[in-house]
Coordinates of C-alpha atoms in Angstrom, one line a residue:
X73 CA -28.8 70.2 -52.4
X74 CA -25.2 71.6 -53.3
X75 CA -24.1 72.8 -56.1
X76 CA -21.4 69.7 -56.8
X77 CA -24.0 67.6 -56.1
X78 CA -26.3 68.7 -58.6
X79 CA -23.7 68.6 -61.3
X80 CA -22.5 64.9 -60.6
X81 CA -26.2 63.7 -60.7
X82 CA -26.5 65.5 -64.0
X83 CA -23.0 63.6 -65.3
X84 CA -24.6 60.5 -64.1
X85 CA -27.9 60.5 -65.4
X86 CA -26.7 61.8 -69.1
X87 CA -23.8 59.2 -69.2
X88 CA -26.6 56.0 -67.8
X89 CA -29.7 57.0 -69.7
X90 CA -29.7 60.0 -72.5
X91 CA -29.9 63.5 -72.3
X92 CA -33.6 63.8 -72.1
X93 CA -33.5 61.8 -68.4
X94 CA -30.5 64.1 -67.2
X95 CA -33.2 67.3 -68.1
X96 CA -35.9 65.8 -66.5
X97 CA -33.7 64.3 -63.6
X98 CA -32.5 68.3 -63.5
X99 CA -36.1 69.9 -62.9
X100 CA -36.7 67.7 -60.0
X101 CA -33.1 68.5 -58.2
X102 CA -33.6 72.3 -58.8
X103 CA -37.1 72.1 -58.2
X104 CA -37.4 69.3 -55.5
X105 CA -40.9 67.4 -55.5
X106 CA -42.7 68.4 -58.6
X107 CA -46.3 67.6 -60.4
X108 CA -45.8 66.6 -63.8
X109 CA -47.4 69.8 -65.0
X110 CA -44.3 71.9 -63.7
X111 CA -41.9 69.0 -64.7
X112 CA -43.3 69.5 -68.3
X113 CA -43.1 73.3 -67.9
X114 CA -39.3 73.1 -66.9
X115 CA -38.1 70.7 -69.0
X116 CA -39.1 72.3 -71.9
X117 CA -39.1 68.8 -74.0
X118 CA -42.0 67.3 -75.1
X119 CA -44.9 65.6 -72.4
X120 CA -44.1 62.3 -73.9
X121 CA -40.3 62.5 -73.4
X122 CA -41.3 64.0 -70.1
X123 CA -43.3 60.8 -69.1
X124 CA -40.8 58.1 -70.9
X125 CA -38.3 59.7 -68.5
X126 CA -40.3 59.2 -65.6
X127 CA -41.0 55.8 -66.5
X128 CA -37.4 55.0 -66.6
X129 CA -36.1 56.5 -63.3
X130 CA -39.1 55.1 -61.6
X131 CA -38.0 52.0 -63.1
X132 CA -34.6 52.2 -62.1
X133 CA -36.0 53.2 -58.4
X134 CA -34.2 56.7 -58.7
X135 CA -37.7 58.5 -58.5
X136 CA -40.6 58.1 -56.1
X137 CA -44.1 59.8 -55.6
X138 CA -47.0 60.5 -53.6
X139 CA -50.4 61.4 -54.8
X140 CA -51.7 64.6 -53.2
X141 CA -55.5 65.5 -53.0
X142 CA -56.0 68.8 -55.1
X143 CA -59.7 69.6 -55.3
X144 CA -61.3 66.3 -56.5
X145 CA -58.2 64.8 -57.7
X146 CA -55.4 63.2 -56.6
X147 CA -52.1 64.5 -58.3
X148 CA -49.0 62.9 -58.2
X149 CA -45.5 64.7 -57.1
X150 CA -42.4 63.1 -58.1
X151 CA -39.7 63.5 -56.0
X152 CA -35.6 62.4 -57.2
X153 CA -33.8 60.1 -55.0
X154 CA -30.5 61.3 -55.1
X155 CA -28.6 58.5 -53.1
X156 CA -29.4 56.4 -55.6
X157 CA -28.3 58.1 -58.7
X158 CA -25.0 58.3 -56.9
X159 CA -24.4 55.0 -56.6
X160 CA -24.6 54.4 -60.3
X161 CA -21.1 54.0 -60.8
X162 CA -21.1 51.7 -58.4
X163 CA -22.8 48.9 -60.4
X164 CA -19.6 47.1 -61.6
X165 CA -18.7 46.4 -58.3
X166 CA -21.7 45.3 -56.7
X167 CA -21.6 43.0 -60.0
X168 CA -18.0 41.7 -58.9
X169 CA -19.7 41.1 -55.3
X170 CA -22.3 38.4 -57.2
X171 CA -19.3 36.8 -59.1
X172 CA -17.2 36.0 -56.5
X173 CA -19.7 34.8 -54.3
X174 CA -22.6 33.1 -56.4
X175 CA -20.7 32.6 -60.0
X176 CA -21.3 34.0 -63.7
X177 CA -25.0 33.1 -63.8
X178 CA -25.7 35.3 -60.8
X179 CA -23.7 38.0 -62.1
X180 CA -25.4 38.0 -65.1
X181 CA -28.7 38.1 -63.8
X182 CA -28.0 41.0 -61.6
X183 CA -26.5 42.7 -64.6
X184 CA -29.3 42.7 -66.5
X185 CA -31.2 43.8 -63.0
X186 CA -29.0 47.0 -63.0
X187 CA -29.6 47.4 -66.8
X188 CA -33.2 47.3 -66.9
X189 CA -34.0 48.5 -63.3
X190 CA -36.4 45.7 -62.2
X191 CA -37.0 42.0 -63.9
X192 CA -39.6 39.5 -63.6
X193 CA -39.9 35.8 -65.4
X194 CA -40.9 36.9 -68.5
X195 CA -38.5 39.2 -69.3
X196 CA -35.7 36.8 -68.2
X197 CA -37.3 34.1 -71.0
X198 CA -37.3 36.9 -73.7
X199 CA -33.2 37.7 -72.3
X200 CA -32.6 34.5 -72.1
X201 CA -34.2 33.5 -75.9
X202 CA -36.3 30.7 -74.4
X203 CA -39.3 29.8 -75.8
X204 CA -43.1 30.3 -74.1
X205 CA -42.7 27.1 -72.1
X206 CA -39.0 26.3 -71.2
X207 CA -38.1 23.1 -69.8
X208 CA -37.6 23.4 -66.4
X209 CA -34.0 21.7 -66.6
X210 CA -33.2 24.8 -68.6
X211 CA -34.8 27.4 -65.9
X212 CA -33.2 25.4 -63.1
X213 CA -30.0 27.1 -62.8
X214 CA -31.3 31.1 -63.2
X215 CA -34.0 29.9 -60.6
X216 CA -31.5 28.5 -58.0
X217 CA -29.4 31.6 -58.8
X218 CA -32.0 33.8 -58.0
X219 CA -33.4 32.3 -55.0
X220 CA -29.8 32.1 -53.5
X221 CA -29.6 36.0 -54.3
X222 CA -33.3 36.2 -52.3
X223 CA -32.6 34.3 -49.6
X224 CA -29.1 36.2 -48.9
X225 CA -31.2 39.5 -49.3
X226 CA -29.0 40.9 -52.7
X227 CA -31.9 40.7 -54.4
X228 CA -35.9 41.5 -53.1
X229 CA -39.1 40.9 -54.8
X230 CA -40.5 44.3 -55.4
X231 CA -43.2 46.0 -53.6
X232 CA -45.6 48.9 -54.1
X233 CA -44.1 50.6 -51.1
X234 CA -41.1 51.2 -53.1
X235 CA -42.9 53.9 -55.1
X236 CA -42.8 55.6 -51.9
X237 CA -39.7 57.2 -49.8
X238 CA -39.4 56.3 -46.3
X239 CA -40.8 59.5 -44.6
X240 CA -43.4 60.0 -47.0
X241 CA -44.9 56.4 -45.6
X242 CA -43.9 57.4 -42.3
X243 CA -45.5 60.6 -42.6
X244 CA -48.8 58.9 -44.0
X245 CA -48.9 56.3 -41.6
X246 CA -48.4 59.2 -38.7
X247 CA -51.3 61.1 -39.8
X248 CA -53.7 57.6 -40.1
X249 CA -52.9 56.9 -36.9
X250 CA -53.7 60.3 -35.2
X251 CA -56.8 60.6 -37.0
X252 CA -57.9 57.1 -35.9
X253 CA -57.1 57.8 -32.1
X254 CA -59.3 61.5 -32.0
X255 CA -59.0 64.8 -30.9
X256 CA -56.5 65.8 -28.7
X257 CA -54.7 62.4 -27.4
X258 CA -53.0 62.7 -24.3
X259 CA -49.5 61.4 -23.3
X260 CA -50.3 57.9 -23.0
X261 CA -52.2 57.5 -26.1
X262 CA -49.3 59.1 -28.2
X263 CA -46.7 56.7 -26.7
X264 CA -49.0 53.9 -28.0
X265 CA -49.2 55.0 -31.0
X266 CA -45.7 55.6 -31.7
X267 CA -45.1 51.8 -30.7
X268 CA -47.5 50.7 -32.8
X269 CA -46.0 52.2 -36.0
X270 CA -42.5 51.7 -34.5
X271 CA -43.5 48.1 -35.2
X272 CA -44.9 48.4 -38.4
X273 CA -42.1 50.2 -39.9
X274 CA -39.8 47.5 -38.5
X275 CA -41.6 44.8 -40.2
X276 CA -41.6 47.3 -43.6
X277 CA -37.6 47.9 -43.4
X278 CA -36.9 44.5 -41.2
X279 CA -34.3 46.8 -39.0
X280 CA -34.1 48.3 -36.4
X281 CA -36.3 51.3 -35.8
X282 CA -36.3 54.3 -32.9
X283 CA -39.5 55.1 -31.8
X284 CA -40.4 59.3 -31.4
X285 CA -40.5 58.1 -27.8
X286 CA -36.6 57.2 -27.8
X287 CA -37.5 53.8 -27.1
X288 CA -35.4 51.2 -29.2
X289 CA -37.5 48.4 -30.2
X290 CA -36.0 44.8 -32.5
X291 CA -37.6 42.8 -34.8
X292 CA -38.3 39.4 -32.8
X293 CA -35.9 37.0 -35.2
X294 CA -36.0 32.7 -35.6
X295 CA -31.9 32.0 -35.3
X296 CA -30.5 28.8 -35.7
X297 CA -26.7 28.4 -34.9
X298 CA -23.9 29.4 -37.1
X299 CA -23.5 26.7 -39.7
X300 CA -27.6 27.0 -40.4
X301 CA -27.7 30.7 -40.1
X302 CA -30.1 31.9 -42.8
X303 CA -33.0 34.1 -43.2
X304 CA -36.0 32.3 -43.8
X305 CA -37.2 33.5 -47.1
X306 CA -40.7 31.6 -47.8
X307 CA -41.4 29.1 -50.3
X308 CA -39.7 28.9 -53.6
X309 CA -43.2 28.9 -55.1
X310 CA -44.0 32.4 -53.6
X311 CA -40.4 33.8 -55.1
X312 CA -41.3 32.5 -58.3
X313 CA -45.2 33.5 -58.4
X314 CA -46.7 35.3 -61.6
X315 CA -46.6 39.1 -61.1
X316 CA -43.5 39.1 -59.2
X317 CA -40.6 41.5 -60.0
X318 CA -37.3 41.9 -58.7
X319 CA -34.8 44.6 -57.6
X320 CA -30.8 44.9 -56.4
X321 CA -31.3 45.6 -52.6
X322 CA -28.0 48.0 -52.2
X323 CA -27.7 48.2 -49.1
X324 CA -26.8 44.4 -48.8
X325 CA -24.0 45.4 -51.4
X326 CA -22.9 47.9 -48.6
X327 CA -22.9 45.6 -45.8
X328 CA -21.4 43.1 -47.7
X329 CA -18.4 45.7 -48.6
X330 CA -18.3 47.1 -44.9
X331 CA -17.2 43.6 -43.9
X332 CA -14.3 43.1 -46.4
X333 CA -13.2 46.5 -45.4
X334 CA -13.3 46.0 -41.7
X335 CA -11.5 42.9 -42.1
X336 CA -8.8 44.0 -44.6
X337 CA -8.3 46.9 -41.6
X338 CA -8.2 43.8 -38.9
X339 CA -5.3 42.5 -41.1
X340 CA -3.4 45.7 -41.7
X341 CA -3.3 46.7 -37.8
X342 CA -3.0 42.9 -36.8
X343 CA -2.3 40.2 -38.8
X344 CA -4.2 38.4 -41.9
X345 CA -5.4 35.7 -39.2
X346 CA -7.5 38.7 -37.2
X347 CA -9.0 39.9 -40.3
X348 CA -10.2 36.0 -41.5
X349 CA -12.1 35.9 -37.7
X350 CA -13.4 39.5 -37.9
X351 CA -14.3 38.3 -41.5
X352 CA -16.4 35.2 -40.2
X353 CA -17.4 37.1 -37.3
X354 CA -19.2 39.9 -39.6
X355 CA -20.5 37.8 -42.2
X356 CA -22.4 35.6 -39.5
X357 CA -25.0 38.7 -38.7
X358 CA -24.6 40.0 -42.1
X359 CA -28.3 39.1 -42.7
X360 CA -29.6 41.0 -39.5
X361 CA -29.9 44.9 -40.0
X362 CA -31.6 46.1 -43.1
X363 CA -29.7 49.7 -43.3
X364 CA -26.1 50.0 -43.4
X365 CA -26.3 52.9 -41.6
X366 CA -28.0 51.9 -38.7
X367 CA -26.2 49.3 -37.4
X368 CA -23.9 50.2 -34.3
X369 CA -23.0 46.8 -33.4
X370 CA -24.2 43.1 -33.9
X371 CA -25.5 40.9 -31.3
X372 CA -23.3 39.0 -28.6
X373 CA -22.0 35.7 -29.1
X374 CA -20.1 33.3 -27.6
X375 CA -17.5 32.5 -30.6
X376 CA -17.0 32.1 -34.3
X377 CA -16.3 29.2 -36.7
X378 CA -12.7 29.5 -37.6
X379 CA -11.1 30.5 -40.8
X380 CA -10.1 27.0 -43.0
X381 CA -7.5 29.1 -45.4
X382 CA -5.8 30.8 -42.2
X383 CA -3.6 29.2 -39.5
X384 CA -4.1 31.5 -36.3
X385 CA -0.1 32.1 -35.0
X386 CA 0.2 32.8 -31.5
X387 CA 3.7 33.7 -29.7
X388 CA 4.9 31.1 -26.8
X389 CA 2.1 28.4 -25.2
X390 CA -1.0 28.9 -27.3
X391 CA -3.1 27.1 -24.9
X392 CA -6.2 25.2 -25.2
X393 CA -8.2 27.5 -27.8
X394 CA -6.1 29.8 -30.1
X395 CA -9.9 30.9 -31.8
X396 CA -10.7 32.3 -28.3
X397 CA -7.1 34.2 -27.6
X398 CA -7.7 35.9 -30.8
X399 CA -11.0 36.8 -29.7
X400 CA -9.5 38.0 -26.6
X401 CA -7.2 40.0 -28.3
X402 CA -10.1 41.4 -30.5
X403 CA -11.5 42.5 -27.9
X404 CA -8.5 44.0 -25.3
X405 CA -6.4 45.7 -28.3
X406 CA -6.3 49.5 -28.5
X407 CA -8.2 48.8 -31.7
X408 CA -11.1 47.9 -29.9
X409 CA -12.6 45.1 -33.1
X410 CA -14.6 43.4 -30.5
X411 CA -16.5 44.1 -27.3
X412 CA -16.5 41.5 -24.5
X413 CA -19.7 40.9 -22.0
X414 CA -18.5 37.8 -19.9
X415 CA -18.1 35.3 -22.3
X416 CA -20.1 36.7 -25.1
X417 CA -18.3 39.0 -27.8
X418 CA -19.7 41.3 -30.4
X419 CA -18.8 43.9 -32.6
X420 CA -18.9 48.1 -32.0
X421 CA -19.4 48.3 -35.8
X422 CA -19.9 52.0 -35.4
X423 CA -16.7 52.5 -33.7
X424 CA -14.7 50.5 -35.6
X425 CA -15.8 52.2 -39.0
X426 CA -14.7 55.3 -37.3
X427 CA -11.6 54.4 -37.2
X428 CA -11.4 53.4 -40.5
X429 CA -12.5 56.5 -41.6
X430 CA -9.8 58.1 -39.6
X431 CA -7.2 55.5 -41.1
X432 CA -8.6 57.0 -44.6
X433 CA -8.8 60.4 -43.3
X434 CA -4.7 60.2 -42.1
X435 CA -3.8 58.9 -45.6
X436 CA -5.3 61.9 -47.1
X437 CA -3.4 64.1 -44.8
X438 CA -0.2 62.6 -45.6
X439 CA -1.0 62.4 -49.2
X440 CA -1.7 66.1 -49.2
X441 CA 1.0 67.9 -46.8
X442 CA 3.0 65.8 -44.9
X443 CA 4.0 63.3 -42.2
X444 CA 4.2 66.1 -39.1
X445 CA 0.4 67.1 -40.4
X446 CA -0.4 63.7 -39.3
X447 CA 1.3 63.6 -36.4
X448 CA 0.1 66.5 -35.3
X449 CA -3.8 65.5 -36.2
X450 CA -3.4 62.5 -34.2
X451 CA -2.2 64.6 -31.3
X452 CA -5.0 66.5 -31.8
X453 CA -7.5 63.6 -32.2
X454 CA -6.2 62.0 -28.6
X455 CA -6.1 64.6 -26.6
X456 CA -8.8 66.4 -28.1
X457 CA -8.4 70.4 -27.7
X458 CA -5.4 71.8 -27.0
X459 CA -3.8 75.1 -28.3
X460 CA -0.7 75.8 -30.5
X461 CA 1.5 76.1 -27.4
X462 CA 0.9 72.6 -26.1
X463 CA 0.2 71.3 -29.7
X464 CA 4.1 72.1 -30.3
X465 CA 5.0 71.0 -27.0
X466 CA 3.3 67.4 -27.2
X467 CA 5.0 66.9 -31.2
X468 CA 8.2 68.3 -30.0
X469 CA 8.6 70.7 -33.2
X470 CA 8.9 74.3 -33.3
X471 CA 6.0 76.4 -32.3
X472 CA 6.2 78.6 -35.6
X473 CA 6.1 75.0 -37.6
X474 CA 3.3 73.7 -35.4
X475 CA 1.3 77.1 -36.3
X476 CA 1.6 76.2 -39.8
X477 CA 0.8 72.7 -39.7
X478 CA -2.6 73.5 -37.6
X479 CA -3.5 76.1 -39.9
X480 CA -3.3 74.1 -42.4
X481 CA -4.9 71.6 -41.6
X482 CA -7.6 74.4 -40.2
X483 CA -8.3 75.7 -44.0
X484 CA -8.3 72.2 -45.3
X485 CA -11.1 71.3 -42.8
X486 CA -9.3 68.4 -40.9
X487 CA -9.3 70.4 -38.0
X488 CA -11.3 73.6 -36.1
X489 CA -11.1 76.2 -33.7
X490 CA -13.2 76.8 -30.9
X491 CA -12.4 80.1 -29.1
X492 CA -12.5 80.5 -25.5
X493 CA -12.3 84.3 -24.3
X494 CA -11.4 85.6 -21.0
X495 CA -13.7 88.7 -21.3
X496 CA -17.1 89.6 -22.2
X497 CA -16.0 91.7 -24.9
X498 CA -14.1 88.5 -26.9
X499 CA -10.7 90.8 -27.2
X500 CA -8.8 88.6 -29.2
X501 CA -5.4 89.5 -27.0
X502 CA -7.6 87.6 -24.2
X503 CA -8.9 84.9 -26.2
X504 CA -7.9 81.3 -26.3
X505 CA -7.9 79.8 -29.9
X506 CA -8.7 75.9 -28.6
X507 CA -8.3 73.1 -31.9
X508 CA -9.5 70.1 -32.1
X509 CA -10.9 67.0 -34.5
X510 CA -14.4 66.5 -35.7
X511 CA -14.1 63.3 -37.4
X512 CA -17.9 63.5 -38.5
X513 CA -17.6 67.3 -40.2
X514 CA -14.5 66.1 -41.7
X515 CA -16.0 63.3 -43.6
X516 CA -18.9 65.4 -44.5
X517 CA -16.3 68.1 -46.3
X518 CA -14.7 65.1 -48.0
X519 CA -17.4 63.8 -49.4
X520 CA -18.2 67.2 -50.8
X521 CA -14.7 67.5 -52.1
X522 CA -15.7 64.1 -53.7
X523 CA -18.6 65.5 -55.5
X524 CA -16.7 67.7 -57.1
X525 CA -13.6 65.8 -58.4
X526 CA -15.9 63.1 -59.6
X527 CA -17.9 66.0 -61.5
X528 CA -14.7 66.8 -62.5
X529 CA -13.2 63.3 -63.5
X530 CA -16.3 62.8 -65.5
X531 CA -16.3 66.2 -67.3
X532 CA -12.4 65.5 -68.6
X533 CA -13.8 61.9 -69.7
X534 CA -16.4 63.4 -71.9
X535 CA -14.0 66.3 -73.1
X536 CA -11.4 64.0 -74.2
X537 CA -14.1 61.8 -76.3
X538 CA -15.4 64.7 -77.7
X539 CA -12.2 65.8 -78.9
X540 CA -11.4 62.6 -80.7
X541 CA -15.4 62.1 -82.1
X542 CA -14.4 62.2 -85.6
X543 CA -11.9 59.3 -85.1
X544 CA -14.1 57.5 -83.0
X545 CA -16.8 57.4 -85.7
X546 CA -14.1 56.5 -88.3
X547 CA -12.7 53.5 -85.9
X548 CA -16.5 52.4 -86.1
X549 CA -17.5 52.4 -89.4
X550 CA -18.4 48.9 -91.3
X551 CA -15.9 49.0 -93.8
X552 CA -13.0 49.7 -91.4
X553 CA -14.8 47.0 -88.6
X554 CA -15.1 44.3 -91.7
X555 CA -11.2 45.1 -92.3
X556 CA -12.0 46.6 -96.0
X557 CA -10.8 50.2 -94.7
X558 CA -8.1 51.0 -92.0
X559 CA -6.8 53.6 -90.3
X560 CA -3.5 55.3 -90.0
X561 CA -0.5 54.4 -87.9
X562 CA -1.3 58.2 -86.3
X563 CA -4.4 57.6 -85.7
X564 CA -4.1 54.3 -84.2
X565 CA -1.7 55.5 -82.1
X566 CA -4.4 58.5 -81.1
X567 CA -7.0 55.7 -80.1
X568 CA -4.3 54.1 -78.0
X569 CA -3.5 57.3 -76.0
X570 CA -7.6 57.3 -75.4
X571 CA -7.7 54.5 -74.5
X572 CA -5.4 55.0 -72.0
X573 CA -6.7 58.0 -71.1
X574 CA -9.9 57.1 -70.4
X575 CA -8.8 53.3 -68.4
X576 CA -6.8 55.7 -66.3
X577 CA -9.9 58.3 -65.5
X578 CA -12.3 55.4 -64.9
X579 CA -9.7 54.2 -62.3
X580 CA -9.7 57.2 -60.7
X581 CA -13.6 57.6 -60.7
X582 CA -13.6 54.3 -58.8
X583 CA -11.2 54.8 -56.3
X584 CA -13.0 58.2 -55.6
X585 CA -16.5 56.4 -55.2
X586 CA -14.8 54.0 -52.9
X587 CA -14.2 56.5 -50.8
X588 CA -17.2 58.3 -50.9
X589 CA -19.0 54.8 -50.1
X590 CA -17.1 54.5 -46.7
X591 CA -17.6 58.1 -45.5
X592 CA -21.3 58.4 -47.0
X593 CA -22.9 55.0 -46.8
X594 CA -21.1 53.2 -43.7

């Protein structure tokens, strides 16, 4: 856990849910797993803030445990899961996601998910102000709005595996399984086994899961054709059963994201037709992988449906199928969008959000030092590793100006030097200084940097509404809210510049996690 890190998580949790969560939240990111004994020791605040804290960031699925056996009992150790306190500030746009796909009533209902962490029927009546027994005209529409969010997977019913992190089931299951098959399994028995829970964890996560054997095994899936593509989600009378609580599933957010960005990429290097058919093309297996992360391509097929806003352009005789040029030229661009097997396509999604890491990571360049940094990367990233002499030689600019755009870049870690030396005693007259592009480190040392400027960003917020408190508490009190005080041409003019102020950080905050979203979670 770095240092940055740490601090953000701290901004985050004392900005969401009070400064008794951030101390608490603290302890177990300095600490890592902890009992609540050494949580309470730490903390130093009182057991039953420490346990009301708990509550909520297991609530909020930021915290998970597992119970340990100590002697005769079995003690719980809470661990914090940092990926998802960082994607707090993310809530507004997975919001916006719901809105312009499902409406206000969705939007809402995911809202108050965020707010509260997890929801169940009961708790939407007392939101909603209904009585006991509502009419079921007047449950209809948050019903249909939540079993569309279901059956598209941007919602899930919660489970009591969610509790848990992923390796410590993984971990558990492991040792069950070894101590079922006896003392000293051989070869073929361990194989067996790690099929076995290869498939179980697959039908836990519903993605796709490597085996410790290296063996790739898929979830066996029901698919219809395009226009009746849907997960099968169960009865609406299991969704809606009594007990049943439900949770934002992020990384559907993240898919669904990863799409609009690969397509808004299609249409920057192509044309706005490419990107409405990578579009389609994407959102047609959106509903396959579980992780975001995992996902290197999607499965083959043989087209798409066309885009109905988007009239596909092609230069000279167009032929018989423009749908299927454009695929072709998906898939035989320099870009590489698409992947052709015969007469099947499908799309290197790894690959491609490479590249559009690199078109972030070129942007940054430029932003930061200049156009013949960029070049020069490039050069670098093509031809992979090549020293200063034939660096200047392939951007055809001085060698002394070359040296200072690859050092540069070299102490700004967009690029890195291997050494190659001629003797055994690494003489560095009879060395060669090699550099090259690690696209992976790089975005690693980016989203570092994007810790700390969004620790930063969030430190200046708070500074700045210190600063005006007093006014702040003026602007708020009754008699100037019922219009029987007011306040001063200067100090309206002060709450304007805050205003400002703070519209202007916020923007910057989002932009920042944007970034960090497509370097971290794609």
């Amino acid at each position: 856990m770095s240092k940055n890190t740490a601090r953000l998580c701290g901004y985050l949790l004392a900005e969401h849910f009070g400064n008794f969560v951030e101390k608490v939240g603290l302890v177990l990111l300095n600490r890592g797993r902890s009992s609540l004994r050494e949580i309470d020791q730490k903390a130093k605040i009182s057991l039953r803030l420490v346990r009301e804290s708990l509550f909520v960031l297991l609530q909020h699925n930021l915290v998970t445990f597992w119970e340990h056996t100590e002697g005769s009992r079995l003690v719980p150790y809470y661990q914090l899961e940092v990926q998802n306190v960082l994607m707090l500030d993310r809530y507004p746009t997975y919001i916006k996601v719901v809105m312009d796909q499902y409406g206000e009533e969705a939007a809402d209902i995911v809202a108050e998910t965020l707010r509260q962490g997890r929801i169940n029927m009961e708790h939407i009546k007392q939101w909603k102000g209904w009585s006991d027994n509502p009419k079921e005209a007047e449950m209809y529409p948050v019903k249909q709005a939540i079993s569309e969010l279901i059956d598209n997977r941007f919602m899930t019913i919660v489970s009591f595996l969610d509790a848990h992190s992923r390796n410590d089931r993984h971990m558990a299951d492991t040792k069950e399984a070894f101590a079922k098959a006896g003392l000293n399994p051989n070869a073929s028995d361990k194989k067996k086994i790690n099929i076995q829970l290869a498939d179980k964890w697959q039908e836990e996560d519903g993605d796709y899961v490597e085996a410790q054997t290296g063996e790739k095994r898929k979830r066996a899936m029901v698919v219809k054709d395009f226009e009746g593509n849907k997960r099968h989600a169960g009865d609406a009378n299991d969704v809606f059963a009594a007990g049943n609580s439900y949770r934002v599933n992020f990384e559907r957010f993240h898919i669904y994201l990863r799409t609009d960005d690969v397509a808004k990429f299609a249409a920057q290097r192509i044309n706005p037709a490419a990107g409405a058919i990578m579009k389609n093309f994407l959102r047609r297996a959106e509903d396959r992988p579980a992780l975001c992360k995992t996902q290197t391509e999607t499965e083959f097929v043989r087209s798409v449906k066309p885009p109905d806003d988007v009239e596909l352009l092609v230069e000279g005789d167009a032929g018989a199928n423009r749908l299927l040029e454009y695929m072709e030229w998906l898939a035989d661009g320099s870009e590489g969008f698409l992947k052709k097997k015969g007469e099947l396509y499908c799309c290197p999604i790894r690959d491609v959000v490479t590249r559009l890491k690199q078109q972030v990571i070129e942007s940054i360049i430029v932003e930061r030092f200049s156009e013949d940094h960029k070049r020069i990367w490039r050069i670098l990233l093509m031809k992979e590793k090549l020293d200063e002499k034939q660096v200047a030689k392939f951007a055809m600019v001085p060698i002394k100006e070359a040296r200072r755009c690859l050092f540069d870049l070299h102490n700004a870690g967009f690029a890195f030097i291997q050494d190659v030396p001629r003797t055994a005693d690494h003489a560095t007259t009879k060395t060669f200084f090699l550099f090259y592009i690690c696209i992976r480190t790089t975005s690693h040392q980016l989203v570092e940097s994007g810790y700390r400027t969004l620790a930063n960003l969030k430190q200046r917020r708070a500074k700045e509404i210190f600063a005006r408190k007093l006014l702040l508490e003026k602007s708020e009190r009754t008699d100037v809210v019922d219009g029987e005080g007011s306040l001063s041409v200067g100090e309206l003019r002060q709450l304007d510049i805050l205003g400002e102020v703070i519209k202007r950080l916020r923007s910057s905050e989002m932009r920042m996690d944007r970034m960090m979203l497509i370097f971290r979670d794609y």
